[in-house]
Tab-separated table of C-alpha atoms in Angstrom:
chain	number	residue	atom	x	y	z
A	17	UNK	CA	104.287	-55.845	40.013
A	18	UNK	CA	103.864	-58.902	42.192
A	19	UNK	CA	107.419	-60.358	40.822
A	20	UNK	CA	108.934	-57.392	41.952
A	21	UNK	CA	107.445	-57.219	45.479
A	22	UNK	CA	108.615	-61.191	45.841
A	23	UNK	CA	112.036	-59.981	44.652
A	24	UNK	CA	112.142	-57.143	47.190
A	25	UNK	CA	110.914	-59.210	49.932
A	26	UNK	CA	113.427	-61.994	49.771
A	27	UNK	CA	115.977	-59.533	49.376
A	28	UNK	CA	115.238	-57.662	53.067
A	29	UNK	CA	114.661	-61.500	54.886
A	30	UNK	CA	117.965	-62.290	53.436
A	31	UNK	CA	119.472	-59.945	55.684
A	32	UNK	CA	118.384	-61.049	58.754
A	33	UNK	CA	120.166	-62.720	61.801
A	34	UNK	CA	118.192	-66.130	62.837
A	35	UNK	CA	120.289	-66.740	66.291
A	36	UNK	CA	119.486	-66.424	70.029
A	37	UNK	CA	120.690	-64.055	71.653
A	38	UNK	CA	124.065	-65.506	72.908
A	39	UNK	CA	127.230	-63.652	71.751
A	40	UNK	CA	129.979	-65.400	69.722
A	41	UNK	CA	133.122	-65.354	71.555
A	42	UNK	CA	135.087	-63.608	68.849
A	43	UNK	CA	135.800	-60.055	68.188
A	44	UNK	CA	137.699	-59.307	64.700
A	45	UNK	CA	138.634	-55.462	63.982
A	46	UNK	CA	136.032	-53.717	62.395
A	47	UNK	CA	136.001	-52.314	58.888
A	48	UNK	CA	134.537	-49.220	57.665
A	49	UNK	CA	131.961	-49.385	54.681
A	50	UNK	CA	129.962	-47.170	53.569
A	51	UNK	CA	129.377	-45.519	57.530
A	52	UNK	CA	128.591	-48.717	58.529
A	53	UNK	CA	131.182	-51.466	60.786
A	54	UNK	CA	130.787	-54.387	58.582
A	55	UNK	CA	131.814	-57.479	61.219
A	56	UNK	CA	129.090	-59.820	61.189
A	57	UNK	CA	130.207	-62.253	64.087
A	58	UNK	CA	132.007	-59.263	65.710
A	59	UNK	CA	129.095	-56.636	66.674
A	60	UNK	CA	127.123	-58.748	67.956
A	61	UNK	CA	129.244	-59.609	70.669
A	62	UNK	CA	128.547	-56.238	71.628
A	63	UNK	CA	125.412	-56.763	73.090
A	64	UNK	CA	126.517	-58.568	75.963
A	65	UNK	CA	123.257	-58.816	77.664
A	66	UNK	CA	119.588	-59.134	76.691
A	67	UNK	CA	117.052	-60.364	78.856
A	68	UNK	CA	113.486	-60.336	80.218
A	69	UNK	CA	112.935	-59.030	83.666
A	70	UNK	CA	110.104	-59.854	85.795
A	71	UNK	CA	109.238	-56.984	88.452
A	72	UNK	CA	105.643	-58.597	88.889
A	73	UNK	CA	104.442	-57.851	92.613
A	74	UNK	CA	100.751	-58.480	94.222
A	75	UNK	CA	99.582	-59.362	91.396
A	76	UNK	CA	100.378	-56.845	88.963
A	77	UNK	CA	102.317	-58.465	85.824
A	78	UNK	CA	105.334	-56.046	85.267
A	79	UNK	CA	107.965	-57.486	82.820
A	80	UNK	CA	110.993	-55.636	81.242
A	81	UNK	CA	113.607	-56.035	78.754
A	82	UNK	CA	116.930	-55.023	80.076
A	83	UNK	CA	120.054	-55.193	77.769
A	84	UNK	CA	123.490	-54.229	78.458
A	85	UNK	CA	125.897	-52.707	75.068
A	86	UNK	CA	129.397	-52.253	75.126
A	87	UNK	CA	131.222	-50.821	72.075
A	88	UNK	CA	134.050	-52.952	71.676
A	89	UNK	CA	135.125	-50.926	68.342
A	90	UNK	CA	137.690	-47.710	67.721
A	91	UNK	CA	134.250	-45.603	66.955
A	92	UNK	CA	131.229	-43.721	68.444
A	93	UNK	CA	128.224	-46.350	67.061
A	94	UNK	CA	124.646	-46.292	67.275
A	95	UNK	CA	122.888	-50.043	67.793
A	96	UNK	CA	119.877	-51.112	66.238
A	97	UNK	CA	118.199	-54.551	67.171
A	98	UNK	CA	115.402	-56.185	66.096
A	99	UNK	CA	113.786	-59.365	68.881
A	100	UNK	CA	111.168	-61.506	69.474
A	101	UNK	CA	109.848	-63.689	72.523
A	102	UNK	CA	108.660	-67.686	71.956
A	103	UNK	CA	107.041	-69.381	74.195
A	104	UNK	CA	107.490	-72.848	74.833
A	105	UNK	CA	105.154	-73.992	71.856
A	106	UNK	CA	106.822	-71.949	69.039
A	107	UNK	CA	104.267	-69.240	69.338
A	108	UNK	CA	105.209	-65.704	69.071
A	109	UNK	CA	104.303	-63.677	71.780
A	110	UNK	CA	105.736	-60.406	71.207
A	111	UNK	CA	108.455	-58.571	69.387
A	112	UNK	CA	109.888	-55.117	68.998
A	113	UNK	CA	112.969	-52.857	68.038
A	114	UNK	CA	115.365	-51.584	70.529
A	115	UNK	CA	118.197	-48.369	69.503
A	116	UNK	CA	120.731	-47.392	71.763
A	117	UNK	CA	122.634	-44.038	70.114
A	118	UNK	CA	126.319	-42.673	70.363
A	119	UNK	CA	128.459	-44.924	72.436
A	120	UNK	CA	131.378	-43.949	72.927
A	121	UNK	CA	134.575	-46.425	72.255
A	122	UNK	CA	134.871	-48.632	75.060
A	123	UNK	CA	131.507	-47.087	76.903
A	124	UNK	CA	128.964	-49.286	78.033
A	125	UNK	CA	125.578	-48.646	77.952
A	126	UNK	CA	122.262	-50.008	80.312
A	127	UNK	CA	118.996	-49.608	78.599
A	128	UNK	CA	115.766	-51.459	79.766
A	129	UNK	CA	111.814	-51.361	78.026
A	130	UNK	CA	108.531	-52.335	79.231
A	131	UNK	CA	106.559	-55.060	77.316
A	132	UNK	CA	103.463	-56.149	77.845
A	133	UNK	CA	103.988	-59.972	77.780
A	134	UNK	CA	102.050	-61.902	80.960
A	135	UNK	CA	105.010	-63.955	82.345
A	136	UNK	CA	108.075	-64.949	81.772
A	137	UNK	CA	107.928	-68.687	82.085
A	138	UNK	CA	108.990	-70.820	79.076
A	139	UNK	CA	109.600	-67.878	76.609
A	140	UNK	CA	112.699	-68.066	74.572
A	141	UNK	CA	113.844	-64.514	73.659
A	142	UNK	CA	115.408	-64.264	70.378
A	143	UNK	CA	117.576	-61.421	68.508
A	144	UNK	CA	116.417	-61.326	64.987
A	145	UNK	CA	118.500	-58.782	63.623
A	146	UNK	CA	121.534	-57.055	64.985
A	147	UNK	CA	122.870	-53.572	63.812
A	148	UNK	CA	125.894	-51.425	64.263
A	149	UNK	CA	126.771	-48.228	62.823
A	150	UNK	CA	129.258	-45.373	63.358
A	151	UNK	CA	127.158	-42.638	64.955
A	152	UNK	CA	127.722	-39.652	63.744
């Protein structure tokens, strides 16, 4: 039982997406498998912004995640994203999953999400994971 959980688990954090969040400059057509667009440098470029925001005023700590998608394939597509935020010593202080659903070819979308991190200096935010799929 434990061989097969260690199996599974290296399996699922073999599919993962180490990088920061900047986008490669290359696009290559997308290819349809299995419902999904399988271009691994490509739809990522996609999310052409992702970045805290700090709306703190007298006193009150108010920091959001604001991210900016445009669908740069021939198909409506759902995101999925996966992120975390690293402060200056390495430490993790948050993380999350973000979705934005049925853009349209060429569409951009805006999307933004409150977090409850304390300020914004020093942290490093990271995508972890990066998803697109043809919405359906």
């Amino acid at each position: 039982m434990v061989v097969i959980l260690i199996v599974v688990l290296v399996i699922a954090s073999g599919d993962k997406d180490e990088s920061t969040t900047a986008a490669p400059s290359t696009s290559p057509t997308a290819k349809r498998h299995q419902g999904r667009t399988a271009e691994p440098e490509g739809e990522r470029a996609d999310l052409v912004s992702f970045k805290l925001d700090d709306r703190s005023q007298a006193g009150i700590t108010d920091i959001w995640l604001v991210w900016t998608i445009k669908n740069s394939s021939s198909a409506k597509s759902d995101y999925s994203w996966d992120w975390e935020a690293v402060d200056a010593d390495g430490t993790r202080v948050g993380d999350g999953s973000e979705f934005e659903t049925n853009v349209q070819p060429g569409q951009t979308a805006r999307g933004e999400f409150f977090t409850t991190l304390k300020s914004v200096k020093g942290i490093k935010l990271n995508v972890t994971s990066f998803d697109r799929t043809a919405s359906y």
